[in-house]
XYZ file of C-alpha atoms in Angstrom:
360
model
C 0.000 0.000 0.000
C 1.476 3.329 -1.004
C 1.271 6.094 1.577
C 0.920 9.727 0.532
C 2.988 12.168 2.587
C 2.675 15.899 1.887
C 5.604 18.184 2.375
C 5.194 20.501 5.310
C 4.595 17.833 7.933
C 1.004 16.828 7.186
C -0.240 13.526 8.491
C 0.431 10.441 6.310
C -2.825 9.155 4.889
C -3.734 6.053 2.897
C -6.200 6.815 0.146
C -5.682 4.991 -3.111
C -3.196 2.526 -4.570
C -3.248 2.666 -7.534
C -3.706 5.425 -8.611
C -2.316 7.655 -5.859
C -4.130 11.005 -5.642
C -3.568 13.210 -2.605
C -4.144 16.745 -1.481
C -0.491 17.412 -2.464
C -1.289 16.845 -6.148
C -4.275 19.205 -6.391
C -2.524 22.192 -7.926
C -0.737 19.998 -10.461
C -3.841 18.030 -11.474
C -5.825 19.328 -14.425
C -6.896 16.150 -16.225
C -10.542 16.201 -17.271
C -12.782 13.371 -16.030
C -10.374 12.862 -13.132
C -11.387 14.007 -9.678
C -8.776 15.841 -7.655
C -8.270 16.533 -3.989
C -8.046 20.051 -2.543
C -7.273 21.174 1.010
C -9.157 19.613 3.887
C -12.814 20.693 3.660
C -14.768 22.559 6.298
C -16.768 20.531 8.840
C -19.756 22.878 8.449
C -21.543 20.944 5.644
C -21.218 17.650 7.505
C -22.477 19.244 10.717
C -25.507 20.712 8.970
C -26.314 17.418 7.284
C -26.141 15.649 10.647
C -28.333 18.208 12.413
C -31.037 18.592 9.780
C -30.960 14.904 8.855
C -31.675 13.758 12.405
C -33.874 16.610 13.645
C -35.864 16.867 10.416
C -36.768 13.195 10.308
C -37.577 13.101 14.042
C -39.965 16.029 13.577
C -41.448 14.276 10.572
C -42.096 11.140 12.627
C -43.657 13.191 15.437
C -45.964 14.953 12.989
C -46.841 11.638 11.390
C -47.694 9.977 14.713
C -49.677 12.974 15.998
C -51.825 12.966 12.855
C -52.385 9.199 12.892
C -56.089 9.633 13.698
C -56.640 11.495 10.445
C -54.548 9.453 8.016
C -55.247 6.120 9.829
C -51.914 4.727 8.656
C -52.940 4.292 5.062
C -50.307 2.610 2.846
C -48.885 5.914 1.627
C -48.205 7.027 5.205
C -46.664 3.658 6.062
C -44.150 4.332 3.313
C -43.586 7.829 4.686
C -42.878 6.398 8.138
C -40.458 3.846 6.722
C -38.706 6.554 4.742
C -38.275 8.797 7.787
C -36.917 5.915 9.887
C -34.488 4.925 7.130
C -33.227 8.435 6.420
C -33.006 9.634 10.005
C -31.522 6.396 11.293
C -28.935 6.256 8.528
C -27.703 9.786 9.169
C -27.695 9.272 12.945
C -25.711 6.026 12.756
C -23.073 7.252 10.298
C -22.418 10.980 10.492
C -21.351 11.165 14.165
C -18.464 8.891 13.159
C -17.545 11.288 10.379
C -17.546 14.190 12.842
C -14.880 12.416 14.908
C -12.561 12.692 11.931
C -13.268 16.425 11.614
C -12.929 17.000 15.369
C -9.472 15.400 15.365
C -8.303 17.838 12.667
C -8.047 14.829 10.313
C -5.562 13.031 12.560
C -7.871 10.124 13.446
C -8.042 7.283 10.925
C -10.930 4.844 10.966
C -9.988 1.253 11.824
C -11.112 -1.198 9.152
C -14.074 -2.665 11.115
C -15.446 0.835 11.755
C -14.911 1.736 8.112
C -16.827 -1.374 7.000
C -19.659 -0.507 9.392
C -19.945 3.043 8.086
C -19.865 1.862 4.473
C -22.693 -0.587 5.154
C -24.857 2.051 6.866
C -24.393 4.622 4.087
C -25.011 2.108 1.303
C -28.086 0.735 3.063
C -29.527 4.207 3.695
C -29.046 5.413 0.131
C -30.408 2.282 -1.531
C -33.304 1.689 0.896
C -34.350 5.350 0.712
C -34.396 5.223 -3.087
C -36.449 2.028 -3.097
C -38.970 3.373 -0.578
C -39.450 6.495 -2.721
C -40.030 4.148 -5.648
C -42.563 2.250 -3.534
C -44.372 5.492 -2.766
C -44.504 6.298 -6.475
C -45.912 2.832 -7.139
C -48.511 3.422 -4.423
C -49.669 6.633 -6.134
C -49.549 4.907 -9.527
C -51.899 2.147 -8.415
C -54.167 4.490 -6.443
C -54.692 6.823 -9.411
C -54.629 4.441 -12.386
C -55.933 1.206 -10.853
C -58.066 2.092 -7.808
C -60.003 -1.185 -7.917
C -56.782 -3.179 -7.680
C -55.329 -0.831 -5.083
C -58.274 -0.695 -2.668
C -58.123 -4.067 -0.944
C -58.487 -4.918 2.774
C -54.859 -6.068 2.883
C -53.321 -2.928 1.384
C -51.805 -1.724 4.676
C -50.245 -5.109 5.388
C -48.974 -5.176 1.825
C -47.240 -1.833 2.339
C -45.611 -2.977 5.611
C -44.344 -6.187 4.000
C -42.998 -4.187 1.073
C -41.007 -1.930 3.412
C -39.631 -4.958 5.267
C -38.650 -6.540 1.966
C -36.908 -3.338 0.888
C -34.891 -3.249 4.113
C -33.848 -6.904 3.767
C -32.895 -6.538 0.104
C -30.969 -3.295 0.728
C -29.079 -4.888 3.633
C -28.135 -7.844 1.439
C -26.840 -5.672 -1.417
C -25.012 -3.339 0.979
C -23.244 -6.165 2.807
C -22.534 -8.374 -0.192
C -18.946 -7.184 -0.652
C -18.271 -7.727 3.062
C -19.691 -11.254 2.921
C -17.327 -11.905 0.000
C -14.354 -10.915 2.148
C -13.724 -7.546 0.500
C -12.922 -4.382 2.445
C -14.510 -0.938 2.276
C -12.442 2.079 1.296
C -11.950 5.337 3.175
C -12.658 8.198 0.797
C -11.443 11.787 0.894
C -11.140 13.486 3.321
C -11.058 10.252 5.311
C -14.398 11.087 6.941
C -16.550 8.540 5.138
C -16.244 4.980 3.929
C -18.041 3.257 1.105
C -17.869 0.284 -1.213
C -14.447 0.348 -2.894
C -15.567 1.156 -6.422
C -12.075 2.358 -7.410
C -10.145 -0.919 -7.617
C -10.832 -3.562 -10.234
C -11.387 -6.413 -7.788
C -14.659 -4.798 -6.633
C -16.010 -4.015 -10.086
C -18.829 -6.577 -9.873
C -20.101 -5.252 -6.532
C -19.870 -1.632 -7.671
C -21.721 -2.442 -10.892
C -24.442 -4.278 -8.947
C -24.980 -1.383 -6.536
C -24.980 1.343 -9.188
C -27.075 -0.758 -11.579
C -29.688 -1.400 -8.894
C -29.811 2.293 -8.051
C -30.172 3.319 -11.694
C -32.948 0.753 -12.183
C -34.829 2.062 -9.132
C -34.366 5.645 -10.311
C -35.639 4.814 -13.783
C -38.643 2.939 -12.407
C -39.547 5.887 -10.183
C -39.379 8.266 -13.147
C -41.477 5.964 -15.364
C -44.185 5.559 -12.712
C -44.513 9.299 -12.164
C -44.360 10.135 -15.872
C -47.078 7.548 -16.539
C -49.329 9.262 -13.995
C -48.556 12.620 -15.627
C -49.458 11.292 -19.079
C -52.707 9.847 -17.768
C -53.624 13.188 -16.207
C -52.769 14.997 -19.455
C -54.915 12.602 -21.487
C -57.917 13.375 -19.287
C -57.542 17.158 -19.302
C -59.660 17.666 -22.446
C -62.575 15.844 -20.859
C -62.614 18.019 -17.756
C -63.817 21.474 -16.880
C -61.581 24.535 -16.839
C -61.171 24.536 -13.057
C -60.248 20.840 -13.033
C -57.766 21.411 -15.838
C -55.953 24.000 -13.756
C -55.781 21.568 -10.850
C -54.396 18.830 -13.107
C -51.646 21.156 -14.317
C -50.447 21.533 -10.756
C -50.552 17.764 -10.323
C -48.100 17.538 -13.204
C -45.888 20.235 -11.677
C -45.816 18.471 -8.315
C -44.924 15.071 -9.778
C -42.203 16.615 -11.928
C -40.771 18.296 -8.832
C -40.564 14.919 -7.103
C -38.767 13.296 -10.042
C -36.328 16.176 -10.591
C -35.399 16.590 -6.918
C -34.953 12.874 -6.314
C -32.908 12.451 -9.508
C -30.708 15.446 -8.749
C -29.705 14.077 -5.357
C -29.166 10.422 -6.268
C -27.822 10.543 -9.832
C -24.336 12.053 -9.146
C -23.355 9.207 -6.814
C -24.639 6.537 -9.198
C -22.814 8.168 -12.106
C -19.675 8.432 -9.995
C -19.695 4.734 -9.121
C -20.593 3.624 -12.637
C -17.974 5.963 -14.116
C -15.276 4.375 -11.980
C -16.451 0.914 -13.023
C -16.126 1.643 -16.741
C -12.931 3.674 -16.283
C -14.353 7.044 -17.305
C -13.651 8.564 -13.884
C -10.629 8.054 -11.648
C -9.427 9.450 -8.372
C -10.683 10.019 -4.855
C -11.564 13.631 -4.155
C -14.153 16.381 -4.257
C -16.523 14.776 -6.759
C -16.924 11.695 -4.576
C -17.465 13.821 -1.462
C -20.003 16.068 -3.189
C -21.951 13.136 -4.612
C -22.242 11.555 -1.171
C -23.416 14.800 0.416
C -26.065 15.196 -2.284
C -27.302 11.678 -1.564
C -27.562 12.474 2.142
C -29.302 15.746 1.267
C -32.027 13.652 -0.336
C -32.539 12.007 3.056
C -33.093 15.457 4.560
C -35.473 16.727 1.883
C -37.600 13.572 1.596
C -39.709 13.938 4.769
C -40.600 17.554 4.013
C -41.868 16.726 0.534
C -44.199 14.007 1.727
C -45.179 15.176 5.214
C -45.095 18.963 5.442
C -47.328 19.199 2.358
C -49.752 16.560 3.572
C -53.499 17.143 3.694
C -53.589 18.123 7.391
C -50.977 20.845 6.946
C -52.760 22.185 3.882
C -56.068 22.301 5.762
C -54.352 24.149 8.606
C -52.919 26.711 6.189
C -56.298 27.134 4.561
C -58.308 27.415 7.788
C -55.905 29.396 9.965
C -53.191 31.211 8.054
C -54.866 32.131 4.776
C -58.169 33.097 6.364
C -56.310 35.463 8.695
C -54.554 37.141 5.780
C -57.551 37.220 3.442
C -60.622 37.326 5.704
C -62.813 38.954 3.071
C -62.124 36.236 0.496
C -62.758 33.217 2.658
C -64.014 30.283 0.636
C -67.298 28.564 1.544
C -67.118 25.791 4.089
C -68.173 23.214 1.515
C -64.975 23.832 -0.457
C -62.888 23.017 2.606
C -64.416 19.625 3.190
C -64.268 18.547 -0.436
C -60.602 18.095 -1.379
C -61.397 17.242 -4.979
C -62.915 20.642 -5.819
C -60.922 23.689 -6.848
C -62.160 27.265 -6.484
C -60.467 29.789 -8.698
C -61.404 32.688 -6.414
C -59.841 31.056 -3.330
C -56.654 32.709 -2.051
C -55.095 29.289 -1.380
C -52.367 28.308 -3.803
C -53.601 25.614 -6.215
C -50.360 23.694 -5.602
C -51.315 23.077 -1.976
C -54.737 21.775 -2.929
C -53.224 19.460 -5.534
C -50.674 18.063 -3.110
C -53.560 17.357 -0.753
C -55.258 15.316 -3.453
C -52.092 13.401 -4.324
C -51.209 12.480 -0.747
C -54.749 11.458 0.167
C -55.230 7.737 -0.408
C -58.190 6.892 -2.488
């Protein structure tokens, strides 16, 4: 194993062999498609990800449990609960370890067992979160396009079993390289470990993980786009007010696809690029792609919980009516979530999100 030692007395650090890329080579590295390593990064982004990842998902779970009497743990909300547990638990179990590295001024190196543990937790969180989001998209797909198939007495149990299956499958894929006797790799700046997708001996495992993630991402996009196309095909048959509501349904679903893809795609491309040899190195691109993936774990609960029906009703009854008391909509429009009133001061987006998140 080659050890990189920077001039000026910096701490020796094992990163890659081969190729060897260290913070010493940053100024002399200008090769395109090759990631390079700058000075040690600030601990602020990691600290923020830890705080908002844990606190945000805990608040999401509290809100979800407090509103259980209204949503009655329908399948969609079972998926939301599983997503919050996965995201919050993954950040809580991995990022405190990363903060030890920052707190030691990058002097502390993870022992191999701890590195393997952190790699497993991060891989499990990223893959399980992506699959649960896909499951939520499938839930909306069936509820909107095939309500007769969707509405069965066992639909809640089916959702719970699906979440359990996702956790088991994600744990198997995430620990497969460890069961095969392979080791995880510590990536720049030594604050996180992951599947070693740099060296050739782990190509099969890296291809399996990235391929599974890309397949899940593509399935999620297809499910949401199919719903969008179905809504578009029915617009001509509906009234003007309903057409406006359907437009916001399309906007909301597109927002879900774009945000989810933006956070997950860089890491999958990074891993796949290393597998095919298009990307080399161990530096900023790898670190940024991981942070984006964790950011998805922070954003997820607020997409699916903050904009739920109960919050929208609260905004409509309390906040909006206080701001626009003279334009208060009739009480019948509040109780019927499928109607849209063009003269209501409530944003049509909020009303559409209420319809999407309400199980039929």
